[in-house]
Amino acid sequence: KIRLQRRSTWSARQLMQAESDLVMEQAIRKFKNDGCKKCYKYMRTCNPAYSTPAGYADFLYKNQDKLDQKEIGDYLGTEGKSEEEKKYFEELRRHHFKNNQFAGATLVQAVRIFLENGGFYLPGEGQKIGLIIESFADAYHAQNSGKFAHKDDVEVLAYQVVMLNTDLHRPLKKKTDRRMTLEELIRNLRGQCNEGRKAGKDYNRELIESIYNEVKLRPFRAMTAAEAQKILEEKLAKNNGDKKGGGGGDRMQYFTTITRKAEIELANTALIFQTYRSSKSPTIVKGLYDVCWWLVASTIDAVLKSNKTVEVVHLCIDGVRHGTRLGIRLQQETERKAFLRILAELHFVEVERAKEKEEAPNSKRRKGKTLAMRLANNEHERALWYRRLNMQVKRNQEKALTMLDQIVEETKSRVAHDKEQQVLTELQSNFGNDIILIEPTRKFIFQDKLTKISDRTNKKEEYDFFLFSDLLIYAKQKGRSYNVHQVLHLSLARIVDVIVPRMIKGVKHQYLFKVSSPQKSFLMSCKDAAQKSRWINAIVEVIEEVMRRRQAYLQTQQDQMSEGDSKNSDLESSNNLQVMSSWIATSEMDLFGKGDSKVVQGCKLCIRPFSKLYRHKKQCNYCRDNVCGECRSKRASVGGKKKGSMVCDACYGFINGLVSGTYMTGGKTVSVPILSRESE
């Protein structure tokens, strides 16, 4: 005999749990060898927790797949001889059926859960069936108060459901045998309703019809997970090599059984209210950390290698952060280094990938060792921050924790940025590399199909619109690729909300808004109000962010010029010169060689690469930047000249006050709202 007692310390309670698991294994063996009654006697002597009917009911329910469910059904249906035994078996049934969740289920659904997943087989004796159905009625009525006026109604209907299932789905041995009809079921239940505490009423006909149809359509089939698995394996083995396959019904029954058991277990867990006490005791925290740290670390490592979703990777990095912090606080060197190695490896990979993108394709670095080989040589552990952090742990824990937080945030930023650049690379490839999308500050927001309507000719055509953190691109899909039609810089755009529906070529367009830009202006027709609201809000939010960055850029330019000569009369004109055009190239893209000489040169407005054959460089006479001929097609007055000079679309919009924001142009202050209504 093994007697378990309450232990005072955490480590002792862990040992007690191991002893309890051993008792459980011996109890299951006792059940299989000697039956349910002797197993209960054994449990009472070994573990006081299972000496009550409630405790033993939990044992039977939790271990139902390991026990003989026919034996459990016979045991639950026992009435008992003495008053004490009757009370014990009544409590046992009540607690056993409370483990099933019937809340919100119809009566037939509840009976199905009860018979198929209740953890027992219904016995063959009518008296035992009656006792079990009675306990089921108590549990269902308690969890679904208001569905039936009295629990006796549940008992009567549940008993009829069981009998109806047997009658409708039993094999007919003789030609004279027939199955119960709906009218016969109604006749059997006539005058048995106890609604309003007045016996003798009839049940609602619609209720009986729904019960009959549901039982007839889908029979009850009690099957344990082990039996379902065995049947499935036998069926698959039998049909192995058969082109027609087979076993679909058994396979579906197996997965249905497993799913239902999981749902019941989740429901039981959700309804168990437990209270937890926090503890600051280093002994308790350290004990828990010793037990679970390697499970957490190995799980995080496996997830990072198999899942590249940004949200999941960020959660894993936070897990590494918490594991490392605990290791530092508890002075657990082995555990701390295990978590820190995971972070070092991830940080090393992100840094090296960024370097590879910046380097030329034929550099010596690329011809050397691969990234996997360098990780195998533990190069990530020779990183400067990694060595400094390990040294700082021994000197000052607070500084070490601060360094850890900085590295974690940097790694998370690198992961997010790398994912955003991968998305841009894929989109650029889908666009046939006709435009240069890859840019460090650019982000893809979303894509949608909208109808574009020409502002001049009212020509309608559906395009795929792509919204970025600085651009709006619409393109026509051709197979898996897209043919880009227009690239709009949202720093130059403003939105007009069209309130009144328009008739365009005989079709009423109710959800319209206008994108107005020096590059191109057109109407966009949406399917519904939600789509229109989503697009307007997203574009306005992007323009506001672009204007904020533009203002910061202009302030920087002004400060630099003020430091050189505060009395410079050309300050205003020089500031104006940078307002629309140069800031796009300098702070947004730098596509034409002012920054990194390795960046592919291209037009700053349509972001298409220059070509000596079909896309030549042209210089804007206002901002002096290089653009393509298509983006330098307008004339504007520059330097007081009567004849207009060729300027880019960006400068044309700035000179004529067509761009959102408040700025100086031509000696006047211009204020253009981002969003306006059609009537304004």
XYZ file of C-alpha atoms in Angstrom:
680
model
C 0.000 0.000 0.000
C 1.185 3.463 -0.892
C -0.009 6.320 1.276
C 0.306 9.873 -0.029
C 0.570 12.825 2.325
C 0.668 16.577 1.758
C 4.217 17.859 1.360
C 5.247 21.298 2.480
C 7.829 22.259 -0.126
C 7.478 22.561 -3.866
C 10.074 19.917 -4.673
C 8.412 17.467 -2.287
C 5.035 18.071 -3.946
C 6.646 17.301 -7.292
C 7.758 13.960 -5.869
C 4.258 13.415 -4.545
C 2.872 13.916 -8.072
C 5.208 11.235 -9.391
C 4.003 8.859 -6.675
C 0.391 9.732 -7.542
C 1.032 8.846 -11.189
C 2.387 5.493 -10.065
C -0.748 4.875 -7.992
C -2.869 5.736 -11.046
C -1.067 3.179 -13.194
C -1.531 0.487 -10.551
C -5.221 1.408 -10.188
C -5.797 1.034 -13.938
C -4.084 -2.353 -13.819
C -6.278 -3.308 -10.867
C -9.409 -2.282 -12.791
C -8.467 -4.451 -15.770
C -7.659 -7.492 -13.639
C -10.224 -7.387 -10.827
C -13.033 -5.085 -11.963
C -14.502 -1.730 -10.959
C -15.463 -2.488 -7.348
C -12.064 -3.778 -6.244
C -10.372 -0.910 -8.045
C -12.429 1.521 -5.936
C -11.397 -0.232 -2.741
C -7.765 -0.047 -3.811
C -8.057 3.666 -4.592
C -9.595 4.364 -1.180
C -6.661 2.771 0.596
C -3.993 4.453 -1.572
C -5.279 7.962 -2.165
C -7.869 9.734 -0.010
C -8.653 12.071 -2.915
C -10.439 9.183 -4.677
C -12.259 7.863 -1.629
C -15.375 9.946 -2.368
C -17.892 9.259 -5.166
C -16.863 12.525 -6.849
C -13.169 11.568 -6.845
C -13.787 8.084 -8.207
C -16.160 9.486 -10.876
C -13.363 11.787 -12.048
C -10.974 8.822 -12.157
C -13.368 6.793 -14.322
C -14.070 9.704 -16.674
C -10.466 10.828 -17.159
C -9.222 7.285 -17.833
C -12.175 6.068 -19.906
C -10.018 5.201 -22.939
C -7.825 2.940 -20.781
C -10.707 1.159 -19.033
C -13.442 -1.259 -20.079
C -16.423 1.017 -20.768
C -18.906 -1.854 -20.535
C -17.674 -2.480 -16.992
C -18.074 1.230 -16.225
C -21.635 1.224 -17.605
C -22.660 -1.774 -15.473
C -21.058 -0.175 -12.412
C -22.809 3.173 -12.969
C -26.151 1.409 -13.396
C -25.877 -0.383 -10.035
C -28.681 0.537 -7.638
C -27.136 -0.705 -4.415
C -28.650 -2.827 -1.647
C -28.335 -0.749 1.490
C -29.241 2.902 1.864
C -25.577 3.782 2.103
C -24.803 2.006 -1.187
C -27.789 3.608 -2.909
C -26.611 7.038 -1.829
C -23.042 6.270 -2.988
C -24.080 5.122 -6.490
C -26.473 8.045 -6.858
C -23.659 10.496 -6.048
C -21.292 8.599 -8.354
C -23.679 8.894 -11.308
C -24.400 12.559 -10.607
C -20.714 13.541 -10.497
C -19.793 11.361 -13.482
C -22.398 12.951 -15.759
C -21.487 16.455 -14.596
C -18.222 15.978 -16.493
C -20.220 16.181 -19.745
C -21.118 19.667 -20.943
C -24.743 19.835 -22.114
C -25.175 23.606 -21.854
C -26.748 25.053 -25.015
C -27.283 21.637 -26.651
C -30.619 20.311 -27.837
C -31.951 17.198 -26.154
C -30.893 14.898 -29.003
C -27.445 16.513 -29.145
C -27.059 16.060 -25.399
C -28.104 12.395 -25.574
C -25.612 11.901 -28.392
C -22.806 13.420 -26.318
C -23.968 11.383 -23.329
C -23.956 8.035 -25.172
C -21.035 8.513 -27.565
C -18.617 10.409 -25.341
C -19.869 9.776 -21.831
C -17.102 7.330 -20.985
C -19.304 4.225 -20.690
C -21.469 1.790 -22.650
C -25.164 1.735 -21.857
C -25.923 -1.543 -20.031
C -28.512 -3.983 -21.344
C -30.769 -4.174 -18.274
C -33.784 -1.882 -18.295
C -33.458 -1.029 -14.595
C -29.848 0.092 -15.002
C -30.732 2.115 -18.108
C -33.500 3.844 -16.144
C -31.112 4.875 -13.339
C -28.548 6.213 -15.810
C -31.179 8.130 -17.819
C -32.507 9.630 -14.595
C -29.066 10.951 -13.664
C -28.606 12.299 -17.185
C -31.920 14.156 -16.891
C -30.746 15.793 -13.657
C -27.490 16.970 -15.286
C -29.165 18.256 -18.472
C -31.939 20.077 -16.613
C -29.415 21.719 -14.269
C -27.273 22.984 -17.171
C -30.214 24.084 -19.349
C -32.650 25.699 -16.968
C -35.671 27.045 -18.822
C -35.750 24.594 -21.731
C -38.035 22.184 -19.892
C -40.318 23.008 -16.995
C -39.548 19.789 -15.119
C -36.684 17.303 -15.156
C -39.206 14.472 -15.562
C -39.851 15.744 -19.099
C -36.151 15.388 -19.895
C -36.125 11.863 -18.495
C -39.190 10.779 -20.489
C -37.926 12.247 -23.760
C -34.362 10.972 -23.289
C -35.644 7.435 -22.658
C -37.772 7.657 -25.803
C -34.776 8.936 -27.794
C -32.731 5.899 -26.741
C -35.563 3.503 -27.595
C -36.251 5.288 -30.902
C -32.595 5.038 -31.935
C -32.616 1.302 -31.220
C -35.847 0.771 -33.173
C -34.980 2.882 -36.230
C -31.502 1.485 -36.751
C -31.809 -2.174 -35.734
C -31.529 -4.785 -38.498
C -34.894 -6.200 -39.655
C -34.751 -9.997 -39.537
C -38.276 -10.737 -40.777
C -40.370 -9.264 -43.544
C -43.107 -8.542 -41.033
C -40.769 -6.401 -38.891
C -41.221 -2.665 -39.263
C -39.846 0.492 -37.720
C -41.530 3.042 -35.492
C -43.246 5.892 -37.321
C -43.594 9.503 -36.258
C -47.263 9.066 -35.408
C -46.449 6.093 -33.196
C -43.866 8.149 -31.325
C -46.401 10.955 -30.823
C -48.908 8.406 -29.553
C -46.370 6.939 -27.111
C -45.676 10.385 -25.638
C -49.289 11.501 -25.447
C -50.280 12.874 -22.058
C -46.815 12.575 -20.494
C -45.773 16.240 -20.476
C -45.348 17.803 -17.009
C -45.218 21.434 -18.161
C -46.366 23.873 -15.531
C -46.334 21.082 -12.930
C -49.560 19.710 -14.409
C -49.252 16.180 -15.673
C -51.314 14.889 -18.576
C -50.429 17.398 -21.287
C -49.109 16.565 -24.747
C -45.652 17.557 -25.940
C -45.287 20.082 -28.723
C -45.594 18.279 -32.060
C -42.752 20.296 -33.604
C -40.445 19.170 -30.783
C -41.293 15.495 -31.353
C -40.878 15.849 -35.130
C -37.442 17.412 -34.725
C -36.397 14.604 -32.353
C -37.658 11.918 -34.738
C -36.019 13.403 -37.838
C -32.670 13.979 -36.119
C -32.469 10.434 -34.724
C -33.583 8.943 -38.037
C -31.026 10.910 -40.031
C -28.049 10.129 -37.813
C -27.895 7.121 -35.482
C -26.015 7.045 -32.206
C -22.825 5.057 -32.307
C -20.811 4.883 -29.138
C -17.131 4.312 -29.875
C -14.018 4.950 -27.845
C -10.967 6.567 -29.377
C -9.011 3.318 -29.045
C -11.723 1.310 -30.833
C -12.048 3.890 -33.563
C -8.279 3.861 -34.098
C -8.251 0.064 -34.224
C -11.092 -0.095 -36.752
C -9.447 2.574 -38.871
C -6.094 0.763 -38.908
C -7.750 -2.551 -39.810
C -9.716 -0.917 -42.612
C -6.671 0.868 -43.990
C -4.630 -2.336 -43.821
C -7.389 -4.223 -45.629
C -7.623 -1.626 -48.397
C -3.881 -1.076 -48.734
C -3.059 -0.987 -52.423
C -6.696 -0.824 -53.468
C -7.159 2.019 -55.938
C -10.740 2.515 -54.869
C -9.591 3.176 -51.316
C -12.195 2.626 -48.668
C -12.734 3.067 -44.998
C -14.074 6.595 -45.443
C -16.934 6.103 -43.004
C -14.707 4.597 -40.328
C -12.105 7.289 -40.880
C -14.752 9.975 -40.502
C -16.130 8.250 -37.392
C -12.643 8.154 -35.898
C -11.934 11.829 -36.490
C -15.434 12.795 -35.338
C -14.921 10.902 -32.094
C -11.538 12.494 -31.455
C -12.911 15.960 -32.247
C -15.866 15.568 -29.905
C -13.681 14.372 -27.090
C -11.389 17.369 -27.594
C -14.376 19.740 -27.581
C -15.702 18.240 -24.362
C -12.288 18.440 -22.729
C -11.925 22.087 -23.768
C -15.390 22.879 -22.467
C -14.594 21.196 -19.165
C -11.355 23.146 -18.895
C -13.085 26.432 -19.684
C -15.624 25.892 -16.921
C -13.085 24.980 -14.241
C -12.371 28.051 -12.167
C -9.022 27.857 -10.394
C -7.290 30.358 -8.200
C -3.548 30.846 -8.355
C -1.305 32.457 -5.802
C 1.667 34.486 -6.901
C 4.930 33.927 -5.130
C 8.153 35.901 -4.970
C 10.020 33.126 -3.253
C 13.246 32.400 -5.189
C 13.032 28.762 -4.120
C 9.614 28.219 -5.742
C 10.383 30.237 -8.878
C 13.739 28.549 -9.307
C 12.180 25.111 -8.901
C 9.565 25.824 -11.562
C 12.228 27.285 -13.841
C 14.424 24.194 -13.430
C 11.560 21.941 -14.502
C 10.254 23.788 -17.554
C 13.089 25.890 -19.027
C 14.345 23.249 -21.457
C 10.812 22.521 -22.698
C 10.237 26.212 -23.397
C 13.641 26.668 -25.046
C 13.304 23.611 -27.309
C 9.755 24.580 -28.286
C 10.799 28.135 -29.192
C 13.773 26.849 -31.183
C 11.584 24.401 -33.125
C 8.935 27.030 -33.868
C 11.519 29.545 -35.093
C 12.915 26.993 -37.535
C 9.496 25.998 -38.915
C 7.421 29.202 -38.808
C 8.471 32.503 -40.364
C 5.344 34.525 -39.606
C 6.338 37.867 -38.104
C 3.796 37.680 -35.278
C 4.915 34.165 -34.281
C 8.606 35.068 -34.465
C 8.010 38.134 -32.283
C 6.239 35.991 -29.685
C 9.156 33.544 -29.703
C 11.629 36.405 -29.255
C 9.618 37.658 -26.277
C 9.728 34.133 -24.845
C 13.515 34.111 -25.233
C 13.676 37.508 -23.527
C 11.687 36.291 -20.497
C 13.662 33.050 -20.281
C 16.963 34.953 -20.372
C 15.789 37.488 -17.788
C 14.834 34.705 -15.395
C 18.202 33.046 -15.964
C 19.965 36.318 -15.138
C 17.863 37.007 -12.039
C 18.144 33.453 -10.708
C 21.857 33.223 -11.633
C 21.275 30.115 -13.752
C 24.186 30.216 -16.193
C 23.371 27.117 -18.257
C 19.734 28.087 -18.740
C 20.573 31.726 -19.483
C 23.109 30.788 -22.157
C 20.666 28.343 -23.765
C 18.071 31.071 -24.295
C 20.698 33.633 -25.264
C 22.131 31.338 -27.968
C 18.714 31.211 -29.638
C 18.587 35.008 -29.699
C 22.189 35.250 -30.915
C 21.533 32.828 -33.770
C 18.415 34.700 -34.913
C 20.144 38.089 -34.655
C 23.175 36.785 -36.554
C 21.019 35.444 -39.388
C 19.122 38.726 -39.770
C 22.322 40.826 -39.762
C 24.082 38.606 -42.293
C 21.101 38.538 -44.637
C 21.001 42.334 -44.578
C 24.726 42.455 -45.419
C 24.279 40.016 -48.295
C 21.619 42.233 -49.853
C 23.900 45.260 -49.669
C 26.925 43.503 -51.164
C 27.563 42.899 -54.839
C 26.551 39.457 -56.176
C 30.166 38.444 -56.976
C 31.758 39.573 -53.721
C 34.309 37.360 -51.977
C 32.069 37.098 -48.942
C 29.402 35.280 -50.919
C 31.900 32.829 -52.347
C 33.064 31.821 -48.846
C 31.298 29.802 -46.195
C 27.540 29.552 -46.280
C 25.394 30.922 -43.490
C 24.639 27.413 -42.200
C 28.343 26.575 -42.036
C 29.087 29.766 -40.136
C 26.332 28.972 -37.636
C 27.763 25.477 -37.207
C 31.112 27.121 -36.367
C 29.361 29.168 -33.642
C 30.176 32.521 -35.237
C 26.967 33.940 -33.727
C 28.464 33.411 -30.255
C 31.463 35.566 -31.188
C 29.314 38.632 -31.803
C 30.435 41.667 -29.826
C 27.080 42.261 -28.086
C 26.866 38.592 -27.071
C 30.263 38.652 -25.344
C 29.592 42.010 -23.708
C 26.235 40.882 -22.374
C 27.689 37.742 -20.807
C 30.406 39.839 -19.172
C 27.886 42.403 -17.932
C 25.786 39.711 -16.230
C 28.610 39.118 -13.742
C 29.166 42.835 -13.119
C 25.781 44.553 -13.180
C 22.494 42.706 -13.708
C 20.475 45.869 -14.401
C 22.769 46.965 -17.226
C 22.718 43.429 -18.612
C 18.891 43.452 -18.657
C 18.900 46.839 -20.411
C 21.289 45.507 -23.054
C 19.099 42.439 -23.482
C 15.979 44.559 -24.101
C 17.833 46.629 -26.698
C 19.015 43.558 -28.599
C 15.535 42.019 -28.467
C 13.886 45.147 -29.886
C 16.554 45.440 -32.581
C 16.053 41.806 -33.576
C 12.285 42.211 -33.735
C 12.683 45.296 -35.918
C 15.050 43.447 -38.247
C 12.630 40.518 -38.564
C 9.700 42.812 -39.364
C 11.759 44.835 -41.870
C 13.075 41.683 -43.554
C 9.535 40.378 -43.977
C 8.368 43.708 -45.451
C 11.262 43.692 -47.922
C 10.433 40.115 -48.935
C 6.881 41.215 -49.725
C 8.210 44.110 -51.837
C 10.577 41.739 -53.661
C 7.725 39.371 -54.504
C 5.528 42.242 -55.724
C 8.360 43.671 -57.809
C 8.778 40.262 -59.412
C 5.023 40.067 -60.052
C 5.243 43.438 -61.776
C 7.871 41.960 -64.088
C 10.633 44.093 -62.505
C 9.247 46.962 -64.552
C 9.363 49.229 -61.492
C 11.764 49.535 -58.572
C 9.731 48.794 -55.444
C 12.431 47.722 -53.013
C 13.186 50.638 -50.692
C 14.078 50.538 -46.975
C 11.264 52.809 -45.766
C 8.482 51.447 -47.973
C 5.763 49.098 -46.691
C 3.000 47.272 -48.512
C -0.420 47.868 -46.904
C -3.098 46.025 -48.908
C -4.470 45.211 -52.356
C -8.010 45.307 -53.744
C -9.959 45.281 -57.003
C -11.644 48.593 -57.874
C -13.135 50.196 -60.951
C -11.188 53.176 -62.294
C -13.210 55.832 -64.131
C -11.442 58.413 -66.268
C -12.010 61.973 -65.112
C -12.223 63.243 -68.710
C -13.696 60.474 -70.900
C -15.658 58.492 -68.245
C -13.993 55.310 -69.492
C -14.400 52.496 -66.959
C -12.024 49.633 -66.340
C -11.316 47.314 -63.417
C -7.778 47.266 -62.015
C -5.893 45.793 -59.100
C -4.944 48.676 -56.798
C -1.904 48.315 -54.522
C -1.507 50.679 -51.581
C 1.948 51.281 -50.104
C 3.237 53.597 -47.404
C 4.037 56.228 -50.073
C 2.600 54.985 -53.366
C -0.663 54.024 -55.037
C -0.201 51.647 -57.980
C -2.868 50.227 -60.245
C -2.151 47.389 -62.634
C -3.870 44.887 -64.926
C -3.483 41.219 -64.116
C -2.212 38.921 -66.845
C -1.961 35.373 -65.592
C 0.250 35.426 -62.511
C 1.902 38.759 -63.320
C 0.687 42.363 -63.484
C 1.125 45.050 -66.091
C 1.646 48.363 -64.267
C -0.432 51.237 -65.662
C 0.330 54.072 -63.253
C 2.396 54.864 -60.152
C 1.107 57.743 -58.020
C 3.092 59.380 -55.250
C 0.643 59.997 -52.430
C 2.758 62.945 -51.279
C 1.336 64.734 -54.343
C -2.252 63.480 -54.059
C -5.427 64.671 -52.414
C -8.772 62.911 -52.010
C -12.247 64.184 -52.943
C -15.197 62.302 -51.429
C -18.004 62.140 -54.029
C -21.203 62.280 -52.009
C -23.823 62.374 -54.781
C -24.125 59.191 -56.898
C -23.321 59.594 -60.588
C -24.795 58.056 -63.738
C -21.870 57.049 -65.944
C -22.675 55.426 -69.265
C -26.076 54.295 -68.039
C -24.786 52.766 -64.807
C -25.339 54.330 -61.385
C -22.181 54.515 -59.300
C -23.035 55.205 -55.675
C -19.739 54.687 -53.849
C -17.227 57.004 -55.526
C -14.209 59.047 -54.531
C -11.642 60.959 -56.559
C -7.867 60.797 -56.425
C -6.511 64.144 -57.613
C -2.797 64.414 -58.414
C -0.544 66.343 -60.813
C 0.503 62.941 -62.132
C -3.042 61.761 -62.892
C -6.597 62.310 -61.618
C -9.417 59.775 -61.791
C -12.485 58.405 -60.002
C -12.502 55.135 -58.076
C -15.765 53.169 -57.812
C -16.205 50.802 -54.864
C -18.574 47.890 -54.337
C -20.049 49.123 -51.064
C -19.730 51.773 -48.369
C -17.362 49.647 -46.267
C -14.855 49.304 -49.118
C -15.046 53.016 -49.866
C -14.517 53.960 -46.216
C -11.587 51.567 -45.925
C -9.798 53.012 -48.939
C -10.396 56.677 -48.095
C -9.253 56.232 -44.495
C -6.153 54.268 -45.529
C -5.073 56.761 -48.220
C -5.665 59.771 -45.948
C -3.643 58.113 -43.194
C -0.762 57.491 -45.610
C -0.832 61.083 -46.901
C -0.802 62.448 -43.349
C 2.241 60.329 -42.493
C 3.990 61.377 -45.724
C 3.291 65.062 -44.966
C 4.714 64.642 -41.473
C 7.915 63.169 -42.886
C 8.027 65.898 -45.545
C 7.758 68.606 -42.911
C 10.591 67.027 -40.920
C 12.716 66.909 -44.066
C 12.021 70.562 -44.889
C 12.915 71.600 -41.367
C 16.225 69.783 -41.680
C 16.939 71.519 -44.999
C 16.059 74.890 -43.553
C 18.293 74.376 -40.520
C 21.224 73.427 -42.733
C 20.775 76.499 -44.926
C 20.302 78.815 -41.935
C 23.602 77.677 -40.464
C 25.366 78.712 -43.698
C 23.802 82.185 -44.102
C 20.825 83.337 -42.065
C 20.400 86.414 -44.289
C 20.333 84.505 -47.528
C 17.638 86.058 -49.689
C 17.342 82.873 -51.691
C 16.367 80.848 -48.602
C 12.681 80.859 -49.419
C 13.184 79.907 -53.032
C 15.711 77.239 -52.067
C 13.255 75.898 -49.510
C 10.508 75.880 -52.103
C 12.820 74.121 -54.498
C 13.013 71.161 -52.104
C 9.340 71.028 -51.134
C 7.949 68.537 -53.592
C 10.640 67.058 -55.722
C 14.013 66.604 -54.086
C 12.637 65.395 -50.789
C 10.946 62.462 -52.555
C 14.255 61.309 -53.980
C 16.364 62.112 -50.915
C 14.260 60.824 -48.045
C 12.079 58.289 -49.838
C 13.960 56.513 -52.603
C 17.327 57.921 -53.734
C 16.943 55.945 -56.937
C 19.147 58.063 -59.126
C 22.547 57.791 -57.499
C 22.791 60.609 -54.928
C 23.195 58.071 -52.167
C 24.389 54.522 -52.725
C 26.032 54.190 -56.136
C 24.988 50.535 -56.330
C 21.264 51.399 -56.334
C 19.632 50.991 -59.719
C 18.980 54.394 -61.286
C 15.393 55.215 -62.116
C 12.777 57.916 -62.379
C 11.830 59.274 -58.977
C 8.132 59.608 -59.905
C 7.173 56.516 -61.918
C 10.013 54.490 -60.227
C 10.844 52.836 -63.550
C 14.521 52.228 -64.393
C 16.104 54.423 -67.056
C 17.012 52.943 -70.412
C 19.012 54.325 -73.332
C 16.519 52.815 -75.745
C 13.029 53.671 -74.503
C 13.206 55.640 -71.212
C 15.694 58.508 -71.367
C 16.783 60.793 -68.571
C 15.274 64.255 -68.618
C 16.022 67.124 -66.236
C 13.300 69.115 -64.517
C 13.935 72.860 -65.053
C 12.680 73.641 -61.541
C 14.179 71.055 -59.192
C 17.006 69.965 -61.544
C 16.341 66.299 -60.773
C 16.411 63.512 -63.357
C 13.052 62.122 -64.438
C 11.761 60.278 -67.469
C 10.056 61.990 -70.376
C 6.577 60.793 -69.365
C 6.945 62.425 -65.944
C 8.207 65.705 -67.458
C 5.406 66.537 -69.859
C 4.034 69.805 -68.386
C 5.160 73.425 -68.586
C 5.255 75.989 -65.802
C 6.614 79.509 -65.330
C 10.108 79.249 -63.834
C 12.351 82.228 -62.980
C 9.918 84.821 -64.349
C 10.149 83.539 -67.897
C 7.078 84.165 -69.995
C 7.448 80.946 -71.915
C 6.853 77.976 -69.667
C 9.661 75.561 -68.975
C 9.368 71.795 -68.877
C 8.987 70.653 -65.265
C 8.263 67.341 -63.601
C 4.778 66.481 -62.370
C 5.797 67.007 -58.754
C 7.047 70.560 -59.302
C 4.092 71.381 -61.541
C 1.703 70.459 -58.745
C 3.703 72.490 -56.225
C 3.945 75.606 -58.433
C 0.194 75.604 -59.173
C -0.906 74.808 -55.598
C -2.363 71.386 -56.395
C -0.596 69.420 -53.663
C -1.949 68.739 -50.152
C -0.508 70.763 -47.293
C 0.346 74.350 -46.395
C 3.366 75.867 -48.131
C 4.708 78.968 -49.931
C 4.576 79.196 -53.733
C 4.850 82.262 -55.927
C 5.007 84.510 -52.888
C 1.661 83.236 -51.601
C 0.724 80.825 -48.824
C -1.263 77.895 -50.215
C -3.339 75.564 -48.011
C -4.797 72.477 -49.692
C -6.743 69.943 -47.554
C -6.015 66.235 -47.831
C -9.688 65.232 -47.875
C -12.538 67.350 -49.194
C -16.107 66.806 -50.335
C -17.313 67.139 -53.891
C -19.259 70.335 -53.186
C -16.307 72.049 -51.449
